[in-house]
Structure formats: structure tokens, C-alpha cells
Short mmCIF file of C-alpha atoms in Angstrom, two decimals:
data_model
loop_
_atom_site.label_atom_id
_atom_site.label_comp_id
_atom_site.label_asym_id
_atom_site.label_seq_id
_atom_site.Cartn_x
_atom_site.Cartn_y
_atom_site.Cartn_z
CA MET A 1 108.34 66.41 16.64
CA SER A 2 109.50 64.55 13.64
CA MET A 3 108.97 60.89 13.19
CA ASP A 4 111.14 58.16 11.68
CA SER A 5 109.50 56.16 9.03
CA ASN A 6 108.73 53.29 11.31
CA GLY A 7 106.42 55.24 13.66
CA LEU A 8 107.15 56.01 16.98
CA PRO A 9 109.25 59.17 17.42
CA PRO A 10 112.84 58.91 18.29
CA ARG A 11 113.09 58.66 21.98
CA ASN A 12 116.44 60.81 21.92
CA GLN A 13 115.69 63.39 19.38
CA GLY A 14 113.86 66.76 19.91
CA ASP A 15 112.64 69.37 17.06
CA GLN A 16 116.15 70.44 16.29
CA LYS A 17 118.76 68.87 17.86
CA SER A 18 119.03 65.77 19.78
CA PRO A 19 119.83 66.26 23.68
CA SER A 20 122.17 63.58 23.52
CA LYS A 21 124.20 65.67 20.81
CA MET A 22 124.22 68.57 23.27
CA LYS A 23 126.80 69.14 25.71
CA GLN A 24 125.30 67.76 29.03
CA ASP A 25 126.72 66.77 32.30
CA SER A 26 126.40 63.42 33.60
CA PRO A 27 123.36 62.72 35.68
CA GLN A 28 124.50 63.23 39.29
CA LYS A 29 124.33 60.47 41.76
CA LYS A 30 121.49 60.92 43.87
CA LYS A 31 121.56 60.78 47.67
CA ARG A 32 119.98 58.17 49.61
CA GLN A 33 116.69 59.55 50.96
CA SER A 34 115.22 58.94 54.22
CA PRO A 35 112.07 56.87 54.24
CA PHE A 36 110.30 60.20 55.00
CA ARG A 37 111.41 61.80 52.15
CA LYS A 38 110.29 58.67 49.92
CA LEU A 39 106.89 58.54 51.42
CA MET A 40 106.41 62.37 50.86
CA LYS A 41 107.40 61.68 47.08
CA LEU A 42 105.04 59.14 46.73
CA ILE A 43 102.15 60.93 48.47
CA MET A 44 103.16 63.76 45.97
CA ILE A 45 102.64 61.37 42.95
CA LEU A 46 99.13 60.17 44.45
CA VAL A 47 98.05 63.60 45.07
CA ILE A 48 99.15 64.84 41.30
CA LEU A 49 97.70 61.81 39.54
CA GLY A 50 94.30 62.24 41.25
CA VAL A 51 94.44 58.98 42.70
CA VAL A 52 93.87 60.26 46.24
CA ALA A 53 90.01 59.15 45.48
CA GLY A 54 90.65 56.63 48.10
CA GLY A 55 92.76 58.95 50.36
CA GLY A 56 90.82 58.18 53.60
CA TYR A 57 93.48 55.05 53.89
CA LEU A 58 96.25 57.75 52.59
CA TYR A 59 95.26 59.79 55.35
CA MET A 60 95.35 56.85 57.89
CA ILE A 61 99.08 56.11 56.61
CA TYR A 62 99.80 59.77 56.96
CA ASN A 63 98.68 60.21 60.57
CA ASN A 64 100.44 56.91 61.71
CA VAL A 65 103.61 57.14 59.80
CA ILE A 66 104.25 60.81 59.37
CA ASN A 67 105.45 62.32 62.75
CA THR A 68 108.53 64.09 61.87
CA GLY A 69 109.78 67.79 60.72
CA THR A 70 109.63 69.46 57.38
CA ASP A 71 112.53 70.94 55.27
CA SER A 72 111.01 74.62 55.39
CA PRO A 73 108.08 76.17 56.87
CA VAL A 74 105.13 77.16 54.69
CA ALA A 75 102.89 80.52 55.67
CA ALA A 76 99.80 79.59 57.06
CA GLU A 77 98.12 81.67 54.25
CA ASN A 78 100.00 79.76 51.71
CA SER A 79 98.93 76.59 52.98
CA ALA A 80 96.91 74.08 50.74
CA LYS A 81 94.45 73.75 53.00
CA VAL A 82 93.20 77.35 52.65
CA LYS A 83 94.80 78.39 49.29
CA PRO A 84 94.05 77.19 45.86
CA LEU A 85 97.30 76.33 44.15
CA THR A 86 98.53 75.55 40.64
CA MET A 87 100.86 72.55 39.58
CA LEU A 88 102.95 71.84 36.24
CA ILE A 89 103.15 68.04 35.92
CA LEU A 90 105.82 66.91 33.30
CA GLY A 91 106.50 63.39 32.11
CA THR A 92 109.69 62.92 30.52
CA ASP A 93 111.21 59.92 28.51
CA TYR A 94 114.32 60.17 30.26
CA ARG A 95 116.38 57.09 30.46
CA GLU A 96 119.95 56.23 31.45
CA GLU A 97 120.34 54.72 28.08
CA THR A 98 119.28 57.84 26.17
CA ASN A 99 119.78 60.98 28.75
CA SER A 100 116.77 62.53 26.91
CA TYR A 101 114.55 64.81 28.72
CA LEU A 102 111.72 65.40 26.27
CA THR A 103 108.32 66.17 27.78
CA ASP A 104 105.91 63.46 26.16
CA VAL A 105 103.39 64.59 28.92
CA VAL A 106 102.42 68.49 30.04
CA MET A 107 99.87 69.16 32.27
CA VAL A 108 98.97 72.11 34.30
CA ALA A 109 96.50 71.42 37.42
CA SER A 110 94.83 73.91 39.48
CA MET A 111 93.29 72.68 42.87
CA ASN A 112 90.69 74.17 45.13
CA PRO A 113 90.34 72.95 48.89
CA ALA A 114 87.08 74.76 49.39
CA THR A 115 85.26 72.87 46.66
CA ASP A 116 87.54 69.70 47.27
CA SER A 117 88.34 69.41 43.32
CA ALA A 118 91.22 70.14 40.50
CA THR A 119 91.10 70.95 36.86
CA LEU A 120 93.86 69.45 34.83
CA VAL A 121 94.75 70.86 31.26
CA SER A 122 96.84 68.88 29.06
CA LEU A 123 98.84 70.51 26.18
CA PRO A 124 100.02 68.18 23.01
CA ARG A 125 103.85 68.00 23.20
CA ASP A 126 104.20 69.22 19.70
CA THR A 127 102.83 72.37 20.69
CA LEU A 128 104.30 75.16 18.55
CA ILE A 129 105.07 77.94 21.14
CA GLN A 130 105.23 81.45 20.11
CA LEU A 131 105.87 83.35 23.30
CA ASN A 132 107.94 86.78 23.80
CA GLY A 133 111.25 86.08 25.14
CA TYR A 134 111.37 82.84 24.32
CA SER A 135 112.83 80.91 20.91
CA GLN A 136 110.21 79.43 18.68
CA ARG A 137 110.36 75.62 19.15
CA LYS A 138 107.80 72.43 20.12
CA LEU A 139 106.77 72.58 23.66
CA ASN A 140 108.19 69.24 24.57
CA ALA A 141 111.90 70.68 23.60
CA TYR A 142 112.00 73.22 26.29
CA TYR A 143 112.77 71.16 29.15
CA PRO A 144 115.88 69.47 27.94
CA ARG A 145 117.39 72.55 26.62
CA PHE A 146 116.59 74.15 30.07
CA LYS A 147 118.36 71.10 31.60
CA VAL A 148 121.47 71.62 29.41
CA ALA A 149 121.41 75.46 30.38
CA GLU A 150 121.17 74.86 34.11
CA LYS A 151 124.77 74.93 35.03
CA GLU A 152 125.48 78.38 33.22
CA SER A 153 122.42 80.11 33.85
CA GLY A 154 121.93 78.98 37.55
CA ILE A 155 118.40 78.49 37.14
CA THR A 156 116.80 74.99 37.26
CA ALA A 157 114.87 73.60 34.28
CA GLU A 158 111.70 73.29 36.52
CA GLU A 159 111.80 77.10 37.33
CA GLU A 160 112.30 77.86 33.56
CA MET A 161 109.37 75.73 32.79
CA ARG A 162 107.37 77.20 35.56
CA VAL A 163 107.83 80.84 34.54
CA MET A 164 107.31 80.13 30.80
CA LEU A 165 104.15 77.94 31.21
CA SER A 166 102.86 80.70 33.69
CA LYS A 167 103.35 83.12 30.70
CA TYR A 168 101.82 81.07 28.23
CA LEU A 169 98.66 80.13 30.22
CA ASP A 170 98.00 83.50 31.92
CA LEU A 171 98.45 81.77 35.29
CA GLU A 172 100.80 81.96 38.27
CA ILE A 173 101.84 78.51 38.54
CA ASP A 174 102.97 77.61 42.14
CA TYR A 175 104.91 74.33 41.98
CA VAL A 176 106.47 71.87 39.34
CA THR A 177 106.65 68.00 39.34
CA VAL A 178 108.51 66.12 37.12
CA LEU A 179 108.29 62.32 36.54
CA ASN A 180 110.31 60.02 34.23
CA PHE A 181 108.42 57.04 32.49
CA GLN A 182 109.87 54.61 34.59
CA ALA A 183 107.96 56.17 37.53
CA PHE A 184 104.93 55.99 35.66
CA SER A 185 105.28 52.36 34.84
CA ASP A 186 106.38 51.22 38.42
CA ALA A 187 103.29 53.13 39.93
CA VAL A 188 101.04 51.35 37.86
CA ASP A 189 102.57 47.84 38.22
CA ALA A 190 102.46 48.79 42.51
CA LEU A 191 98.70 49.35 41.85
CA GLY A 192 98.28 46.05 40.24
CA GLY A 193 97.67 47.58 36.50
CA VAL A 194 95.22 49.33 34.97
CA ASP A 195 91.84 48.99 33.28
CA VAL A 196 91.36 50.47 29.78
CA ASN A 197 89.03 50.36 26.76
CA ALA A 198 91.27 50.55 23.69
CA SER A 199 89.58 52.17 20.93
CA GLN A 200 91.95 50.23 18.47
CA ASN A 201 94.52 47.68 18.11
CA MET A 202 98.02 49.05 18.42
CA CYS A 203 100.96 47.48 17.19
CA TYR A 204 104.80 48.87 17.06
CA ARG A 205 108.07 47.17 17.28
CA ASP A 206 111.63 48.73 17.63
CA THR A 207 114.35 45.92 18.13
CA ALA A 208 116.80 48.92 18.77
CA ASP A 209 115.14 49.71 22.30
CA GLY A 210 112.94 46.70 22.91
CA THR A 211 109.59 48.50 22.54
CA ASN A 212 107.21 46.03 21.51
CA ILE A 213 103.60 47.27 21.48
CA ASN A 214 100.95 44.88 20.79
CA ILE A 215 97.68 46.09 22.41
CA LYS A 216 93.99 45.07 21.18
CA LYS A 217 91.05 46.78 20.57
CA GLY A 218 88.54 46.35 23.67
CA LEU A 219 88.64 45.90 27.32
CA GLN A 220 92.22 45.56 28.48
CA HIS A 221 93.98 45.09 31.92
CA LEU A 222 97.46 46.74 31.26
CA SER A 223 100.85 46.32 33.07
CA GLY A 224 102.76 49.32 33.77
CA ASP A 225 104.91 48.94 30.57
CA GLU A 226 101.71 48.27 28.61
CA ALA A 227 100.05 51.32 30.14
CA LEU A 228 103.12 53.40 28.95
CA ASP A 229 102.98 51.92 25.54
CA TYR A 230 99.28 52.76 25.42
CA VAL A 231 99.57 56.41 26.44
CA ARG A 232 102.90 56.80 24.13
CA TYR A 233 101.60 55.00 20.88
CA ARG A 234 101.65 56.86 17.69
CA LYS A 235 102.11 54.68 14.59
CA SER A 236 102.42 51.03 13.52
CA ASN A 237 105.15 49.40 11.65
CA CYS A 238 103.55 46.07 11.91
CA ASP A 239 102.15 43.80 9.38
CA PRO A 240 99.13 44.27 9.05
CA LYS A 241 99.47 47.98 10.12
CA THR A 242 97.08 49.31 12.81
CA PRO A 243 95.75 52.86 12.64
CA ALA A 244 98.17 55.71 13.76
CA SER A 245 97.26 57.92 16.67
CA ASP A 246 97.94 61.88 17.21
CA ASP A 247 98.67 63.76 20.05
CA PHE A 248 95.03 64.35 21.02
CA SER A 249 94.30 61.07 21.12
CA ARG A 250 97.20 60.34 23.54
CA ASN A 251 95.98 63.44 25.92
CA GLN A 252 92.71 61.36 25.97
CA ARG A 253 94.55 58.14 26.59
CA GLN A 254 96.33 59.81 29.44
CA SER A 255 93.11 60.84 31.20
CA GLU A 256 91.88 57.52 30.86
CA VAL A 257 94.79 55.75 32.53
CA LEU A 258 94.82 58.26 35.35
CA GLN A 259 91.01 57.87 36.08
CA SER A 260 91.70 54.12 36.09
CA MET A 261 94.60 54.48 38.41
CA MET A 262 92.10 56.49 40.99
CA ASP A 263 89.68 53.58 40.76
CA GLN A 264 92.54 51.18 41.72
CA MET A 265 93.31 53.22 44.88
CA LYS A 266 89.74 53.04 45.89
CA SER A 267 90.26 49.57 47.60
CA LEU A 268 92.18 48.44 50.06
CA GLY A 269 94.24 46.39 47.86
CA GLY A 270 95.66 49.52 46.43
CA LEU A 271 96.84 50.67 50.07
CA VAL A 272 98.65 47.33 50.33
CA LYS A 273 100.92 47.88 47.59
CA ILE A 274 102.24 51.31 48.45
CA GLY A 275 105.25 50.02 49.78
CA LYS A 276 106.35 48.78 46.53
CA VAL A 277 105.57 52.16 45.17
CA VAL A 278 107.71 53.97 47.37
CA GLY A 279 110.73 51.76 46.54
CA ALA A 280 109.85 52.07 42.73
CA VAL A 281 109.38 55.73 42.30
CA SER A 282 111.48 57.34 44.68
CA GLU A 283 114.44 57.94 42.23
CA ASN A 284 112.34 58.69 39.51
CA ILE A 285 110.49 61.84 40.50
CA THR A 286 111.44 65.57 41.20
CA THR A 287 109.10 68.08 42.81
CA THR A 288 109.80 71.66 44.08
CA ILE A 289 106.81 71.27 46.67
CA GLU A 290 107.96 71.70 50.57
CA SER A 291 107.49 68.62 52.66
CA ASP A 292 105.31 70.76 54.88
CA GLN A 293 103.07 71.88 52.01
CA VAL A 294 102.74 68.10 51.08
CA LYS A 295 101.09 67.34 54.35
CA ASN A 296 98.60 70.37 53.62
CA PHE A 297 98.00 68.90 50.36
CA ILE A 298 96.91 65.38 51.91
CA SER A 299 94.88 67.27 54.67
CA ALA A 300 92.99 69.43 51.97
CA TYR A 301 92.42 66.50 49.38
CA TRP A 302 92.54 63.23 50.99
CA ASP A 303 88.83 62.61 50.36
CA MET A 304 88.51 64.12 46.72
CA SER A 305 86.46 62.03 44.25
CA LYS A 306 87.49 61.50 40.58
CA ASP A 307 83.96 62.86 39.90
CA ASN A 308 85.59 66.23 40.91
CA VAL A 309 88.61 66.11 38.63
CA ASN A 310 88.05 68.16 35.56
CA PHE A 311 90.31 66.83 32.50
CA VAL A 312 90.53 69.54 29.85
CA PRO A 313 92.57 68.33 27.14
CA VAL A 314 93.59 71.18 24.32
CA THR A 315 93.89 70.17 20.78
CA GLY A 316 94.89 71.82 17.47
CA THR A 317 95.94 71.10 13.88
CA TRP A 318 98.81 68.92 13.05
CA ASN A 319 101.07 70.57 10.23
CA SER A 320 104.44 68.87 10.61
CA PRO A 321 106.51 69.23 12.58
CA TYR A 322 103.95 71.48 14.78
CA VAL A 323 100.67 71.06 16.43
CA TYR A 324 99.03 74.67 16.01
CA ILE A 325 97.05 74.93 19.06
CA ASN A 326 93.02 75.51 18.78
CA GLN A 327 93.16 79.34 20.08
CA ASN A 328 89.30 79.00 21.16
CA GLU A 329 90.08 75.55 23.15
CA LEU A 330 93.20 77.16 24.57
CA THR A 331 91.15 80.20 25.87
CA ILE A 332 88.34 77.86 27.73
CA ALA A 333 91.41 75.80 29.24
CA LYS A 334 92.76 78.90 30.80
CA GLU A 335 89.46 79.93 32.16
CA ALA A 336 88.64 76.47 33.47
CA LEU A 337 91.86 76.74 35.50
CA ALA A 338 91.34 80.28 36.71
CA GLN A 339 87.63 79.31 37.66
CA GLU A 340 89.01 76.51 39.54
CA LEU A 341 91.13 78.82 41.78
CA ALA A 342 88.27 81.10 42.12
CA GLY A 343 85.93 78.15 43.61
CA GLU A 344 83.87 77.87 40.43
CA HIS A 345 84.45 74.07 39.30
CA VAL A 346 82.68 73.64 36.21
CA PHE A 347 82.91 70.86 33.44
CA VAL A 348 83.74 72.38 30.21
CA ASN A 349 83.41 71.18 26.54
CA SER A 350 86.75 72.02 25.11
CA THR A 351 86.26 70.46 21.72
CA SER A 352 84.46 73.22 20.09
CA SER A 353 85.96 74.61 16.96
CA GLU A 354 87.43 78.19 16.59
#
């Protein structure tokens, strides 16, 4: 993504054309969801983020609250309780004022109930995608383009991303979940914030959209908005300026924040805030998972420890405007995802050079 001269990438700008300049239908007003559906979405977020480390409490809630039917049945052999599954997780920068769907976060997770473990691979948002059947562009630009084409193609953007990333990673992806930044921020706030260890000072201000990043080096307890700033920080425009940050550092900070959220959920204090999370995130997430399958996920992974979550970031070489992926690391990441599905949960070091 091209950056403005000040620092953060324009929040409504793609690699070639701003989504705001594309013909795009106005977002449809969502139907009011039942408490059951809201709780299902909440649980899906917690499963995806890996915060089921304190899942004994979630399992208790599940048993006490969920006593209704499902949208569609899931065959017994495809249940998350017995079958390893994969999920594409997208974090978009969507806000009503920008109407942008750029994906700042792209992760793929493999989960295996036999080992009660998961592997999460993160890809840089500026990754140059060169794939047969697809126009060459940055990874984060595909989802907004697929959104624009939904009405004409009849295929959802989530399905388009599932098919494309399955091909890119040589892996059949089962489900797709999309969260916007507001869902991330509100989930962090509902858990009481997150603890991080900032490796540097971060400072960036933009009066146009109200951005005011001011994070100091060292141990910090961050609110939802601050955690979002921490994950997204790119470059400083303050005086004195603070060091810039690349896609690879952002991926590391994503993993750090997710693990901190997992720690928050270990305590009963995290449980009592779930009601707030339900209200906060219900309108800010889209998932292709069936409600019946959500129940299976909870049953399978309620006791998963964060030590059983393997984070595998893929890096590469930045040559504006693209990140050229380290092919050796990409191969290692593909193997890690496949090994997880095969029941071989192996922690890997994906930082070796080609």
C-alpha cells in the first residue's frame, strides 16, 4: 500500500484505486439479531482469537445459556469435535465514514481437536499476489474489490477470499470470519484492556480522522483504541519522530495482543465482561460458520491453552509498493498448517532466510 508523506497509510486507499471511488452499494441495514445469534458470534470471536484458554468458564456459559436449535445441521463426520478444520480470519478497516474494506489483518488458522491445538499463519497485508486466474495486486486489496463485485457475480467476498487463499496456501479453507476494527477495539475494552511490552515509542497524529497515537516504549496496559493503534502503527509524523514500523513488526504485535487477550480470559474477571462484548461486537463481525458448528468448536476447544497455539508469521522483502514474500518462510507456513491438520503440532521458526 502506498503511504502518505506523514505516516499511516490512507485508511480509504487501495493499491490502485480507493474503494470510496468505486461504485459500491450502501451497506444494508442489518436485521436485529437474537441474543442466541449474538452469543454465537461472540463465542466465534473468542475461539478465533484463541482466548478460549480460560474456556472452562465459556463452556459453563454455553451449557447454561445455549439450549436452542441451529440454523443448519452439520454432518457428524464434519463436526469440529472430530475433524480438523481451517479458518481464514480477516481484519478490515471498515468504518461508515470511509466505507473501506481493506484487510489490514490476514490470518489462516488450522485447528485439530485430537491435539487440542491450533496453528495461526499471518501474511503481510502488502503481499504481492501472483496467482493464476487473479489480477496481480496487493493482498489487502482483493476483499474490497470482491465486495464491489458481489452484486454482479452473485458470489460473496468471503467465498472469493476463501477460494483464493486456499489456492495460494495449497490448503482447503473451511470457514471465513471477518471482523472490522471496531469489533477488535470493543472486544479489548470489554476484557479490561491488554498488557504489552512496546519495543519502541510510537507517535502519529492525523487531525483529519482523529488518529492520535502516543505509545511509550516498555510495559503498557492498553485500551481497545490504543491496542488498535499499537497493532496498526506504521510511521511517525511527530516531532521528534519515532522509528517506523513494517508489516512484519505489525504481525508480531498482532500475535502479542492476541496472547494478552488469552491471558485476560483466564480469569473470572474476563467472564463477567462477556455481556459487554456481546453488545459491542455483534454488528461488527461476519462469519460463514454454522451455529451448530460453533457448538462443536466450543465442545472441542474449551480447554485449549495458549501454549498450544503456534503463531507463524510470514515475512519478506519490502520494495514499494509491495512485500515480496520469502518463499522459504511461505513453504514452512504451509507445512505448519498441514501438519496441524495431520495431528502434528510442531512449533516452527519461520524466520530462516531463503
